[in-house]
Coordinates of C-alpha atoms and ligand atoms in Angstrom, one line a residue:
X1 CA -16.6 19.7 -1.1
X2 CA -14.1 20.8 -4.5
X3 CA -11.1 18.0 -3.5
X4 CA -8.4 20.0 -2.8
X5 CA -6.0 18.5 -6.3
X6 CA -7.8 17.2 -9.3
X7 CA -7.3 16.2 -13.1
X8 CA -9.8 17.9 -15.3
X9 CA -10.5 15.7 -18.5
X10 CA -11.6 18.0 -21.6
X11 CA -13.8 15.3 -24.1
X12 CA -14.2 17.7 -26.2
X13 CA -9.6 17.7 -26.3
X14 CA -10.3 14.5 -26.6
X15 CA -12.9 14.0 -29.8
X16 CA -10.9 17.0 -31.4
X17 CA -6.9 14.7 -30.9
X18 CA -9.7 11.9 -33.0
X19 CA -9.8 14.2 -36.2
X20 CA -6.8 14.8 -36.3
X21 CA -6.2 11.0 -36.4
X22 CA -8.8 10.7 -38.5
X23 CA -7.2 13.7 -40.5
X24 CA -3.7 12.0 -40.4
X25 CA -4.5 8.8 -41.6
X26 CA -8.0 9.1 -43.6
X27 CA -8.3 5.8 -45.5
X28 CA -6.8 3.5 -41.6
X29 CA -9.2 3.2 -39.2
X30 CA -8.6 3.6 -35.8
X31 CA -7.9 1.8 -33.3
X32 CA -8.1 3.7 -30.4
X33 CA -5.7 3.2 -27.1
X34 CA -6.9 3.1 -24.1
X35 CA -4.9 0.6 -21.6
X36 CA -3.6 2.3 -18.2
X37 CA -6.8 3.9 -17.0
X38 CA -7.2 5.2 -21.2
X39 CA -3.3 6.7 -19.4
X40 CA -4.4 8.2 -16.6
X41 CA -7.7 9.8 -17.9
X42 CA -10.4 7.2 -17.3
X43 CA -10.9 4.5 -19.2
X44 CA -14.6 4.8 -19.5
X45 CA -15.7 8.3 -19.9
X46 CA -12.6 8.3 -22.5
X47 CA -14.2 5.5 -24.6
X48 CA -17.3 7.0 -24.2
X49 CA -15.6 10.7 -25.4
X50 CA -14.2 8.2 -28.3
X51 CA -16.6 5.9 -29.3
X52 CA -16.2 7.3 -32.8
X53 CA -13.0 4.7 -33.3
X54 CA -13.2 1.6 -34.8
X55 CA -12.0 0.5 -32.0
X56 CA -10.2 0.2 -28.5
X57 CA -6.6 -1.5 -27.9
X58 CA -6.0 -2.7 -23.6
X59 CA -3.5 -4.2 -22.5
X60 CA -5.6 -6.4 -20.1
X61 CA -8.5 -8.5 -20.1
X62 CA -10.0 -6.6 -17.1
X63 CA -9.7 -2.6 -18.7
X64 CA -11.3 -4.9 -21.6
X65 CA -14.3 -6.1 -19.1
X66 CA -14.6 -2.5 -17.6
X67 CA -15.8 -0.9 -21.2
X68 CA -18.0 -4.2 -21.7
X69 CA -19.9 -3.3 -17.6
X70 CA -20.0 -0.2 -19.2
X71 CA -22.5 -0.9 -22.4
X72 CA -19.8 -0.4 -24.5
X73 CA -20.3 -2.9 -28.0
X74 CA -17.1 -1.5 -29.7
X75 CA -14.5 -4.4 -30.9
X76 CA -11.8 -4.1 -28.2
X77 CA -8.1 -6.3 -29.0
X78 CA -5.8 -7.2 -25.6
X79 CA -2.8 -6.2 -26.8
X80 CA -0.9 -8.8 -25.5
X81 CA -3.3 -11.4 -25.5
X82 CA -4.2 -13.8 -23.2
X83 CA -2.5 -15.7 -21.0
X84 CA -4.5 -18.7 -20.0
X85 CA -7.2 -21.1 -21.0
X86 CA -9.6 -19.7 -18.6
X87 CA -8.1 -15.6 -19.7
X88 CA -9.3 -16.6 -23.2
X89 CA -12.4 -18.0 -22.4
X90 CA -13.6 -14.6 -21.0
X91 CA -12.3 -13.0 -24.0
X92 CA -15.1 -15.1 -25.5
X93 CA -17.7 -14.6 -23.3
X94 CA -16.6 -10.2 -23.5
X95 CA -16.3 -10.7 -26.9
X96 CA -12.9 -9.7 -27.4
X97 CA -10.4 -9.4 -29.9
X98 CA -6.6 -10.9 -28.5
X99 CA -2.9 -10.1 -30.2
X100 CA -1.2 -13.7 -30.7
X101 CA 2.7 -13.0 -29.8
X102 CA 3.5 -17.0 -28.5
X103 CA 4.3 -20.3 -28.5
X104 CA 1.8 -20.6 -25.9
X105 CA -1.0 -18.7 -27.4
X106 CA -1.3 -21.0 -30.5
X107 CA -1.0 -24.1 -28.0
X108 CA -4.6 -22.2 -25.9
X109 CA -6.5 -21.6 -29.6
X110 CA -5.6 -25.3 -29.7
X111 CA -7.4 -26.7 -27.9
X112 CA -10.5 -23.6 -26.9
X113 CA -13.7 -24.8 -27.6
X114 CA -16.0 -22.5 -28.7
X115 CA -19.3 -21.6 -30.1
X116 CA -17.6 -18.9 -32.2
X117 CA -14.0 -18.3 -33.9
X118 CA -11.7 -15.0 -32.4
X119 CA -10.5 -12.4 -34.2
X120 CA -6.7 -12.6 -34.4
X121 CA -4.3 -10.0 -34.0
X122 CA -1.4 -12.3 -35.7
X123 CA 2.1 -10.1 -34.3
X124 CA 5.5 -10.3 -35.7
X125 CA 8.7 -9.3 -33.9
X126 CA 10.2 -6.9 -37.2
X127 CA 12.9 -5.4 -34.0
X128 CA 12.0 -4.0 -31.0
X129 CA 12.1 -7.6 -29.2
X130 CA 9.3 -7.5 -27.1
X131 CA 6.1 -8.8 -28.1
X132 CA 5.9 -11.0 -31.3
X133 CA 7.5 -13.4 -33.4
X134 CA 10.5 -14.0 -34.9
X135 CA 10.8 -13.4 -38.6
X136 CA 12.1 -17.0 -39.4
X137 CA 9.1 -18.6 -36.8
X138 CA 6.3 -16.5 -38.8
X139 CA 5.3 -19.4 -42.1
X140 CA 4.9 -22.0 -38.9
X141 CA 3.1 -19.8 -36.4
X142 CA 0.4 -18.4 -39.1
X143 CA 0.0 -22.3 -40.9
X144 CA -1.0 -23.8 -36.8
X145 CA -3.3 -20.6 -37.2
X146 CA -4.9 -21.5 -41.1
X147 CA -5.5 -24.9 -39.7
X148 CA -7.4 -23.6 -36.3
X149 CA -10.6 -24.3 -35.7
X150 CA -11.1 -21.6 -33.3
X151 CA -9.1 -18.4 -35.2
X152 CA -11.7 -15.7 -37.6
X153 CA -9.2 -16.1 -41.3
X154 CA -8.8 -14.1 -42.3
X155 CA -6.1 -12.7 -39.5
X156 CA -4.7 -9.4 -38.6
X157 CA -1.8 -8.9 -39.1
X158 CA 0.4 -5.7 -36.7
X159 CA 3.8 -5.5 -36.0
X160 CA 5.4 -2.5 -33.8
X161 CA 7.7 0.3 -34.6
X162 CA 10.3 0.7 -32.0
X163 CA 11.7 4.1 -32.9
X164 CA 9.1 5.8 -34.9
X165 CA 9.9 9.2 -32.9
X166 CA 14.1 9.3 -33.5
X167 CA 15.0 11.8 -35.8
X168 CA 16.5 9.6 -38.0
X169 CA 14.3 6.8 -39.5
X170 CA 16.4 4.2 -40.2
X171 CA 15.8 2.3 -37.7
X172 CA 12.2 1.9 -38.6
X173 CA 11.9 2.3 -42.5
X174 CA 14.5 -1.5 -42.0
X175 CA 11.2 -2.4 -39.6
X176 CA 8.5 -1.6 -42.3
X177 CA 10.5 -2.9 -45.0
X178 CA 11.3 -6.2 -43.0
X179 CA 7.6 -6.5 -42.1
X180 CA 6.0 -5.8 -45.8
X181 CA 8.3 -8.9 -46.5
X182 CA 7.4 -11.3 -44.4
X183 CA 3.6 -11.1 -44.7
X184 CA 3.9 -10.1 -48.3
X185 CA 0.7 -12.0 -50.2
X186 CA -0.9 -12.8 -47.4
X187 CA -4.5 -12.1 -47.1
X188 CA -5.7 -9.5 -44.1
X189 CA -5.7 -6.4 -42.8
X190 CA -2.5 -4.5 -41.3
X191 CA -1.6 -2.7 -38.7
X192 CA 1.7 -0.6 -37.5
X193 CA 1.4 2.4 -36.1
X194 CA 0.9 3.6 -32.9
X195 CA 1.4 7.6 -32.2
X196 CA 4.6 8.9 -33.4
X197 CA 4.9 5.9 -36.2
X198 CA 1.6 7.6 -37.6
X199 CA 2.4 11.2 -38.1
X200 CA 5.8 10.0 -38.8
X201 CA 5.2 7.4 -41.7
X202 CA 3.0 7.6 -43.8
X203 CA 3.6 3.8 -45.1
X204 CA 2.5 2.9 -41.1
X205 CA -0.1 4.2 -41.4
X206 CA -1.8 0.9 -43.0
X207 CA -5.2 -0.6 -42.8
X208 CA -5.3 0.2 -38.7
X209 CA -3.4 3.2 -36.8
X210 CA -3.1 2.5 -32.9
X211 CA -2.9 5.9 -31.4
X212 CA -2.6 6.4 -27.7
X213 CA -0.4 9.5 -26.9
X214 CA -1.9 11.6 -29.2
X215 CA -5.2 11.0 -28.4
X216 CA -4.5 12.6 -25.2
X217 CA -3.5 15.6 -27.0
X218 CA 0.0 15.5 -26.4
X219 CA 2.9 14.8 -28.3
X220 CA 5.0 11.5 -29.4
X221 CA 8.2 13.3 -30.9
X222 CA 10.6 14.9 -29.4
X223 CA 11.3 17.7 -31.8
X224 CA 6.9 18.3 -32.1
X225 CA 5.2 20.2 -29.6
X226 CA 1.3 19.4 -29.3
X227 CA -0.2 23.1 -30.8
X228 CA 2.9 22.4 -34.0
X229 CA 0.9 18.6 -34.6
X230 CA -3.2 20.4 -34.0
X231 CA -3.2 17.9 -30.5
X232 CA -5.2 19.8 -28.2
X233 CA -4.1 18.2 -24.8
X234 CA -6.9 17.2 -22.4
X235 CA -5.2 16.7 -19.8
X236 CA -4.6 19.3 -16.4
X237 CA -3.5 18.8 -13.2
X238 CA -4.9 21.5 -11.1
X239 CA -3.8 21.6 -7.3
X240 CA -4.3 25.4 -4.5
X241 CA -1.6 27.2 -3.2
X242 CA -2.2 26.1 1.1
X243 CA 0.6 28.5 2.4
X244 CA 2.2 32.1 1.4
X245 CA 5.1 32.7 2.8
X246 CA 8.9 35.0 3.3
X247 CA 12.1 34.0 3.1
X248 CA 15.4 35.8 2.8
X249 CA 18.0 36.0 0.6
X250 CA 20.2 33.3 2.0
X251 CA 18.1 30.9 3.0
X252 CA 17.3 27.3 1.9
X253 CA 13.6 25.9 1.1
X254 CA 12.6 22.7 1.7
X255 CA 14.4 18.5 1.7
X256 CA 17.7 18.7 2.2
X257 CA 18.1 22.2 1.6
X258 CA 18.4 21.9 -2.2
X259 CA 17.7 24.9 -3.0
X260 CA 18.6 28.8 -1.8
X261 CA 17.3 32.4 -2.2
X262 CA 19.4 33.9 -3.9
X263 CA 17.2 37.3 -3.2
X264 CA 14.1 38.5 -0.9
X265 CA 11.3 35.2 -2.1
X266 CA 7.9 35.0 -1.8
X267 CA 6.9 31.0 -1.6
X268 CA 3.3 29.6 -2.3
X269 CA 3.0 26.2 -1.0
X270 CA 1.1 24.2 -3.4
X271 CA -0.9 20.9 -2.5
X272 CA 0.7 18.2 -4.6
X273 CA 3.8 16.1 -4.7
X274 CA 4.9 13.1 -5.5
X275 CA 2.0 11.0 -3.8
X276 CA -0.3 12.8 -6.1
X277 CA 2.0 11.5 -8.8
X278 CA 3.7 15.1 -9.5
X279 CA 7.6 13.0 -10.2
X280 CA 10.1 14.0 -8.0
X281 CA 12.9 14.6 -9.9
X282 CA 11.2 17.2 -11.0
X283 CA 13.9 20.2 -11.4
X284 CA 13.9 23.8 -9.5
X285 CA 13.2 26.2 -12.6
X286 CA 10.3 23.7 -14.1
X287 CA 6.9 26.4 -14.9
X288 CA 3.3 26.4 -13.0
X289 CA 0.7 28.2 -13.2
X290 CA -0.3 30.5 -10.3
X291 CA -3.7 31.2 -11.9
X292 CA -2.5 33.1 -14.9
X293 CA 1.8 33.5 -14.3
X294 CA 3.7 31.5 -14.9
X295 CA 6.2 31.2 -11.7
X296 CA 8.4 27.9 -11.0
X297 CA 9.4 25.2 -9.1
X298 CA 12.6 25.8 -6.3
X299 CA 13.6 22.9 -4.2
X300 CA 12.6 19.5 -3.7
X301 CA 9.2 17.8 -4.1
X302 CA 8.0 16.6 -1.7
X303 CA 4.9 13.8 -1.0
X304 CA 1.9 16.2 -1.1
X305 CA 3.9 19.6 -1.5
X306 CA 6.1 21.4 -3.6
X307 CA 7.0 24.6 -3.2
X308 CA 6.8 27.9 -6.1
X309 CA 8.7 31.1 -6.2
X310 CA 5.9 33.7 -6.7
X311 CA 8.4 36.4 -6.1
X312 CA 7.5 38.5 -9.2
X313 CA 3.9 37.9 -9.0
X314 CA 1.3 40.7 -8.7
X315 CA 0.1 38.8 -5.3
X316 CA -0.4 35.0 -4.3
X317 CA -3.0 34.3 -1.8
X318 CA -4.4 30.7 -0.2
X319 CA -7.0 29.4 -2.7
X320 CA -5.2 29.8 -6.1
X321 CA -5.2 28.0 -8.4
X322 CA -1.9 26.3 -9.5
X323 CA -1.7 24.1 -12.6
X324 CA 0.5 21.9 -12.8
X325 CA 1.2 20.1 -16.9
X326 CA -2.2 21.5 -19.1
X327 CA -2.9 23.8 -21.4
X328 CA -0.3 26.5 -20.7
X329 CA 2.7 24.2 -19.4
X330 CA 2.5 21.1 -21.8
X331 CA 3.3 18.1 -19.7
X332 CA 6.3 17.1 -22.4
X333 CA 7.7 20.2 -20.8
X334 CA 7.3 18.6 -16.9
X335 CA 8.4 14.9 -17.8
X336 CA 12.0 16.6 -19.8
X337 CA 12.2 18.4 -16.4
X338 CA 11.4 15.9 -14.2
X339 CA 14.0 13.4 -16.6
X340 CA 11.7 10.8 -18.1
X341 CA 8.9 10.9 -20.0
X342 CA 4.7 12.9 -20.5
X343 CA 3.1 8.7 -21.3
X344 CA 4.6 7.9 -17.5
X345 CA 3.5 11.6 -16.1
X346 CA -0.3 11.6 -17.2
X347 CA -0.1 7.1 -16.4
X348 CA 1.1 7.8 -13.4
X349 CA -1.5 10.1 -11.2
X350 CA -2.2 8.6 -8.2
X351 CA -5.8 7.3 -6.6
X352 CA -6.0 9.8 -4.9
X353 CA -5.8 12.7 -7.2
X354 CA -9.8 13.3 -8.5
X355 CA -11.7 12.4 -11.9
X356 CA -12.5 15.4 -13.0
X357 CA -14.3 13.9 -16.6
X358 CA -16.1 17.4 -18.3
Ligands
PLP1 C1 0.9 1.4 -26.3 C2 0.9 0.7 -27.4 C3 0.3 1.6 -28.5 C4 -0.5 3.1 -28.3 O1 1.4 4.0 -28.7 P1 0.9 5.5 -27.9 O2 2.9 5.4 -28.4 O3 1.0 5.8 -27.4 O4 -0.1 5.7 -29.5 C5 0.0 1.5 -30.0 N1 0.5 -0.4 -30.0 C6 1.1 -1.3 -28.5 C7 0.6 -2.3 -29.6 C8 0.9 0.0 -27.8 O5 1.7 -1.6 -26.8

């Protein structure tokens, strides 16, 4: 039985996009970011497809454990580190590397007794004000880590950019300058850039880049599409038509009667809704593909269904495939039409969507 709605993952596209990262940052090593179930693409199959990366980054311990359980021996970095002695022991058991961004984590390391020291990624907050030691705390934290037997030397020095996707590079340049000043003369590799940072700021590429979004073939920049960056979308969210009906001009369609037919309209009802991760806020007029034809969403997105104006299509029948995003329907466009960002859409594909990795 073919599932009604599927997220088809193109592993050749994942590999291609890793190649684009290598091309853009030829002197950097690549820590492929595969948190949040590889942005919805399936963490283990994505890691297998991206086995050519120099390491993987995940947000949570369980995500790293899934990689080890699948037999992957790569370097694995926990981007948020650990929050308890128990988690630190587990990180040691699985040979994970940890981000250290918080004084509490220094105390955990100082109390740890183990056979091997941890590789530590030391995070400095240069302006995002999320994770990391603030500039005045850096020297003291570094001297504690330097004195700690549970920590391998040298550390990798890290910061994260808050606005690398913005057209105006002023705040990114300020972060880069502050980072340079704070790490000057300190031994160890440097890691700064996410996808937007590595595309837009040569200086941010440093020793390790940390791409996420672009590996999945999605543009991280507001004013560039994926194709112009040489990226190929890895995910196609596809469902099918489950009903076709005709309505007259003046009839209202969907919950709340949000959309009114302005002409005799042939509607295709497709099996996808916010219960699948297709956002409820998506505006009428947003493109979908029925077979090879463009058509537009009309009315409000329901939990399990959407309505599509298929009047201009040569024909439409129950069972026709409907592409909600993927090649030909950029997820960036759907996100814009829903008032959100593509990250949220690809991460938010729900459990009942069958992941079909090819
Ligand atoms: C998620 C994350 C990344 C990847 O960001 P993209 O914008 O998806 O490339 C890089 N670094 C850190 C610390 C992250 O949390």
